[in-house]
Amino acid sequence: ETGVTQTPRHLVMGMTNKKSLKCEQHLGHNAMYWYKQSAKKPLELMFVYSLEERVENNSVPSRFSPECPNSSHLFLHLHTLQPEDSALYLCASSQENEGAINTGELFFGEGSRLTVL
Amino acid sequence: AQKITQTQPGMFVQEKEAVTLDCTYDTSDPSYGLFWYKQPSSGEMIFLIYQGSYDQQNATEGRYSLNFQKARKSANLVISASQLGDSAMYFCAMREGFVSGGYNKLIFGAGTRLAVHP
């Protein structure tokens, strides 16, 4: 496999369920990201991990809990979600060398479409 | 204030014609990067083209070119010779400053849906 892989592609859950989204990157990158894409809204950055350390948490409710066990894997644990949390959750990775001038593009997976009933 | 503005929610173009997708940005940082991504119905965001704030020339990648007008803070994407497979959502994004902390924080616009007609 190549690139960034996300599972599951589709998830339906009730408000009391606990589920997890998984992301795996096969690019040897050192930074991983979770973005939320809701209908008619720009992509919202949720979390960033750099070298397996969380470096950004953009005021995301605690019902979303990220985990980065190693540089290739990123999880988003979901608990007691609300219907407004229904969205496409996109994982991305990048290879960044601090101080270097590079394009810094993110490589995205196909997303996990979450529906909360 | 919005950092990235895409004023065209939807655009139509005839196959083989050129189309311009608008993007304006707002930053006071002299160092920044501008990106365009394509999102087909599959959901994956596909990187198309990059322009650095200090780049003297407009970026080009195959049929994609970026019309960078720094004084006007605009970074329009031009797609030449449109193909049916170009039908998708297109997002403009910006990174303020250089890479810092070992990661790259992108701010995205709301997107433009492009439909290519045969």
Tab-separated table of C-alpha atoms in Angstrom:
chain	number	residue	atom	x	y	z
A	1	GLU	CA	0.000	0.000	0.000
A	2	THR	CA	1.109	3.535	-0.630
A	3	GLY	CA	0.080	6.967	0.592
A	4	VAL	CA	-2.306	7.592	3.442
A	5	THR	CA	-4.950	5.017	4.288
A	6	GLN	CA	-7.978	5.653	6.474
A	7	THR	CA	-10.374	3.130	7.966
A	8	PRO	CA	-13.253	2.794	8.148
A	9	ARG	CA	-14.380	4.746	5.115
A	10	HIS	CA	-17.892	5.041	6.502
A	11	LEU	CA	-19.102	4.884	10.101
A	12	VAL	CA	-22.547	5.277	11.612
A	13	MET	CA	-22.755	5.504	15.380
A	14	GLY	CA	-25.151	6.435	18.105
A	15	MET	CA	-24.452	9.202	20.547
A	16	THR	CA	-23.517	6.782	23.316
A	17	ASN	CA	-21.167	4.611	21.261
A	18	LYS	CA	-17.389	4.516	21.397
A	19	LYS	CA	-15.561	4.072	18.131
A	20	SER	CA	-12.180	4.860	16.626
A	21	LEU	CA	-10.933	6.131	13.282
A	22	LYS	CA	-7.593	4.851	12.082
A	23	CYS	CA	-5.032	6.443	9.796
A	24	GLU	CA	-1.845	4.881	8.473
A	25	GLN	CA	0.768	6.587	6.338
A	26	HIS	CA	3.298	4.691	4.261
A	27	LEU	CA	5.335	7.730	3.223
A	28	GLY	CA	7.878	7.888	6.057
A	29	HIS	CA	6.582	11.290	7.137
A	30	ASN	CA	7.127	12.764	10.581
A	31	ALA	CA	3.946	14.815	11.046
A	32	MET	CA	0.298	13.695	11.003
A	33	TYR	CA	-2.917	15.677	11.119
A	34	TRP	CA	-6.651	15.315	11.690
A	35	TYR	CA	-8.966	17.672	9.814
A	36	LYS	CA	-12.759	17.884	10.018
A	37	GLN	CA	-14.740	18.692	6.885
A	38	SER	CA	-18.377	19.623	7.526
A	39	ALA	CA	-20.873	20.498	4.842
A	40	LYS	CA	-20.489	24.044	3.565
A	41	LYS	CA	-17.598	24.858	5.918
A	42	PRO	CA	-13.859	25.067	5.282
A	43	LEU	CA	-11.657	22.281	6.513
A	44	GLU	CA	-10.952	22.686	10.214
A	45	LEU	CA	-7.645	21.586	11.684
A	46	MET	CA	-8.264	19.478	14.779
A	47	PHE	CA	-4.951	17.975	15.883
A	48	VAL	CA	-1.345	17.848	14.762
A	49	TYR	CA	1.301	15.352	15.810
A	50	SER	CA	4.945	16.002	15.066
A	51	LEU	CA	7.404	13.204	15.851
A	52	GLU	CA	4.604	11.448	17.749
A	53	GLU	CA	4.059	14.417	20.047
A	54	ARG	CA	0.825	16.389	19.969
A	55	VAL	CA	1.683	19.945	18.974
A	56	GLU	CA	-1.723	21.403	18.103
A	57	ASN	CA	-5.150	20.993	19.625
A	58	ASN	CA	-7.483	23.546	18.134
A	59	SER	CA	-10.086	23.782	20.896
A	60	VAL	CA	-11.482	20.397	20.020
A	61	PRO	CA	-14.065	18.986	22.476
A	62	SER	CA	-12.817	16.223	24.731
A	63	ARG	CA	-15.219	13.735	23.143
A	64	PHE	CA	-12.543	13.559	20.410
A	65	SER	CA	-9.334	11.960	21.662
A	66	PRO	CA	-6.341	11.512	19.355
A	67	GLU	CA	-3.595	8.952	19.745
A	68	CYS	CA	-0.323	8.622	17.853
A	69	PRO	CA	1.442	5.403	18.923
A	70	ASN	CA	4.169	5.748	16.290
A	71	SER	CA	5.055	7.924	13.330
A	72	SER	CA	3.027	5.815	10.893
A	73	HIS	CA	-0.261	5.539	12.778
A	74	LEU	CA	-2.811	8.035	14.029
A	75	PHE	CA	-6.121	7.323	15.706
A	76	LEU	CA	-9.123	9.444	16.572
A	77	HIS	CA	-11.133	7.956	19.420
A	78	LEU	CA	-14.769	9.000	19.475
A	79	HIS	CA	-17.006	8.995	22.540
A	80	THR	CA	-20.431	10.457	23.262
A	81	LEU	CA	-20.610	12.352	20.014
A	82	GLN	CA	-23.322	14.760	18.937
A	83	PRO	CA	-25.200	14.820	15.608
A	84	GLU	CA	-23.302	18.002	14.654
A	85	ASP	CA	-20.111	15.956	14.729
A	86	SER	CA	-21.256	14.209	11.561
A	87	ALA	CA	-18.636	15.073	8.961
A	88	LEU	CA	-15.809	13.778	6.808
A	89	TYR	CA	-12.679	13.302	8.929
A	90	LEU	CA	-9.508	13.608	6.923
A	91	CYS	CA	-6.094	12.425	7.980
A	92	ALA	CA	-2.957	13.876	6.438
A	93	SER	CA	0.793	13.556	6.765
A	94	SER	CA	3.806	15.642	5.826
A	95	GLN	CA	7.563	15.569	6.040
A	96	GLU	CA	8.915	18.724	7.543
A	97	ASN	CA	12.476	19.801	8.126
A	98	GLU	CA	12.479	22.703	10.509
A	99	GLY	CA	14.095	25.788	9.122
A	100	ALA	CA	14.073	24.470	5.602
A	101	ILE	CA	12.157	26.267	2.939
A	102	ASN	CA	10.023	23.589	1.401
A	103	THR	CA	6.575	23.452	-0.066
A	104	GLY	CA	5.259	21.505	2.904
A	105	GLU	CA	2.267	20.052	1.146
A	106	LEU	CA	0.078	17.687	3.085
A	107	PHE	CA	-0.751	14.249	1.755
A	108	PHE	CA	-4.326	13.282	2.551
A	109	GLY	CA	-6.230	10.054	2.889
A	110	GLU	CA	-9.701	9.555	1.425
A	111	GLY	CA	-11.370	10.316	4.724
A	112	SER	CA	-13.762	8.591	7.091
A	113	ARG	CA	-17.352	9.737	6.694
A	114	LEU	CA	-18.965	9.758	10.108
A	115	THR	CA	-22.692	9.918	10.758
A	116	VAL	CA	-23.889	10.376	14.329
A	117	LEU	CA	-27.515	9.435	14.937
B	1	ALA	CA	-11.639	37.937	9.211
B	2	GLN	CA	-11.323	35.030	6.838
B	3	LYS	CA	-7.795	34.168	5.900
B	4	ILE	CA	-8.700	32.465	2.633
B	5	THR	CA	-11.677	33.520	0.514
B	6	GLN	CA	-13.046	31.616	-2.438
B	7	THR	CA	-15.984	33.603	-3.754
B	8	GLN	CA	-17.218	31.115	-6.354
B	9	PRO	CA	-19.249	28.313	-4.772
B	10	GLY	CA	-19.697	26.684	-8.185
B	11	MET	CA	-18.272	27.025	-11.679
B	12	PHE	CA	-19.115	25.464	-15.032
B	13	VAL	CA	-16.772	25.049	-17.956
B	14	GLN	CA	-16.962	23.389	-21.332
B	15	GLU	CA	-14.572	20.530	-21.972
B	16	LYS	CA	-11.268	21.717	-23.525
B	17	GLU	CA	-11.823	25.294	-22.395
B	18	ALA	CA	-9.751	27.072	-19.739
B	19	VAL	CA	-11.196	28.059	-16.377
B	20	THR	CA	-10.005	30.313	-13.548
B	21	LEU	CA	-10.859	29.633	-9.924
B	22	ASP	CA	-10.476	32.627	-7.645
B	23	CYS	CA	-8.694	32.789	-4.317
B	24	THR	CA	-7.799	35.769	-2.165
B	25	TYR	CA	-5.902	35.596	1.086
B	26	ASP	CA	-5.197	37.759	4.068
B	27	THR	CA	-1.959	37.737	6.014
B	28	SER	CA	0.486	40.217	7.466
B	29	ASP	CA	3.313	37.689	7.456
B	30	PRO	CA	5.762	38.383	4.600
B	31	SER	CA	6.577	34.679	4.376
B	32	TYR	CA	3.775	32.371	3.375
B	33	GLY	CA	2.868	29.584	1.007
B	34	LEU	CA	-0.228	29.089	-1.095
B	35	PHE	CA	-1.604	25.726	-2.162
B	36	TRP	CA	-4.376	24.393	-4.332
B	37	TYR	CA	-5.970	21.019	-3.712
B	38	LYS	CA	-8.518	19.022	-5.694
B	39	GLN	CA	-11.117	16.881	-3.948
B	40	PRO	CA	-13.003	14.428	-6.183
B	41	SER	CA	-16.087	12.639	-4.949
B	42	SER	CA	-13.905	9.921	-3.413
B	43	GLY	CA	-12.969	12.407	-0.691
B	44	GLU	CA	-9.193	12.404	-1.007
B	45	MET	CA	-7.530	15.817	-1.160
B	46	ILE	CA	-5.025	15.858	-4.020
B	47	PHE	CA	-2.244	18.434	-4.029
B	48	LEU	CA	-2.071	20.360	-7.314
B	49	ILE	CA	0.281	23.319	-7.088
B	50	TYR	CA	2.270	25.494	-4.704
B	51	GLN	CA	3.376	29.146	-4.737
B	52	GLY	CA	5.782	30.623	-2.212
B	53	SER	CA	5.475	34.277	-1.297
B	54	TYR	CA	9.030	34.958	-2.449
B	55	ASP	CA	8.734	33.072	-5.709
B	56	GLN	CA	9.308	35.451	-8.603
B	57	GLN	CA	7.572	33.328	-11.214
B	58	ASN	CA	4.023	32.035	-11.251
B	59	ALA	CA	3.915	28.332	-10.483
B	60	THR	CA	2.942	25.885	-13.210
B	61	GLU	CA	2.292	22.136	-13.101
B	62	GLY	CA	1.128	20.632	-16.352
B	63	ARG	CA	-2.339	22.033	-17.114
B	64	TYR	CA	-2.420	23.914	-13.817
B	65	SER	CA	-0.981	27.365	-13.324
B	66	LEU	CA	-1.245	29.789	-10.468
B	67	ASN	CA	-1.865	33.450	-11.254
B	68	PHE	CA	-0.110	35.010	-8.263
B	69	GLN	CA	-0.772	38.723	-7.754
B	70	LYS	CA	0.979	39.559	-4.503
B	71	ALA	CA	-0.129	43.173	-4.210
B	72	ARG	CA	-3.745	42.162	-4.639
B	73	LYS	CA	-3.284	39.111	-2.389
B	74	SER	CA	-4.779	36.812	-4.937
B	75	ALA	CA	-3.713	33.350	-6.041
B	76	ASN	CA	-6.083	32.197	-8.746
B	77	LEU	CA	-5.842	28.696	-10.191
B	78	VAL	CA	-6.021	28.402	-13.960
B	79	ILE	CA	-6.857	25.032	-15.473
B	80	SER	CA	-6.200	24.883	-19.193
B	81	ALA	CA	-7.875	22.453	-21.608
B	82	SER	CA	-10.443	21.221	-19.063
B	83	GLN	CA	-11.199	17.525	-18.964
B	84	LEU	CA	-14.248	15.691	-17.632
B	85	GLY	CA	-12.063	14.283	-14.873
B	86	ASP	CA	-11.417	17.803	-13.602
B	87	SER	CA	-14.941	17.920	-12.152
B	88	ALA	CA	-14.361	18.162	-8.401
B	89	MET	CA	-14.113	20.530	-5.444
B	90	TYR	CA	-11.079	22.795	-5.476
B	91	PHE	CA	-9.602	24.272	-2.317
B	92	CYS	CA	-7.159	27.102	-1.881
B	93	ALA	CA	-5.002	26.958	1.263
B	94	MET	CA	-2.324	29.038	2.938
B	95	ARG	CA	0.563	28.444	5.307
B	96	GLU	CA	1.661	31.530	7.208
B	97	GLY	CA	5.355	31.777	7.909
B	98	PHE	CA	7.972	29.144	7.343
B	99	VAL	CA	7.646	25.612	8.561
B	100	SER	CA	7.847	25.724	12.321
B	101	GLY	CA	7.935	23.039	14.957
B	102	GLY	CA	8.326	20.311	12.383
B	103	TYR	CA	4.854	20.562	10.925
B	104	ASN	CA	2.870	22.591	8.434
B	105	LYS	CA	-0.402	24.261	9.443
B	106	LEU	CA	-2.643	24.940	6.452
B	107	ILE	CA	-5.737	27.158	6.490
B	108	PHE	CA	-8.297	26.263	3.840
B	109	GLY	CA	-10.917	28.220	1.959
B	110	ALA	CA	-14.514	27.057	1.551
B	111	GLY	CA	-13.864	25.620	-1.885
B	112	THR	CA	-15.253	25.915	-5.405
B	113	ARG	CA	-17.146	23.107	-7.082
B	114	LEU	CA	-16.125	22.807	-10.724
B	115	ALA	CA	-18.294	20.990	-13.236
B	116	VAL	CA	-16.848	20.227	-16.664
B	117	HIS	CA	-19.456	19.696	-19.368
B	118	PRO	CA	-18.849	17.668	-22.546
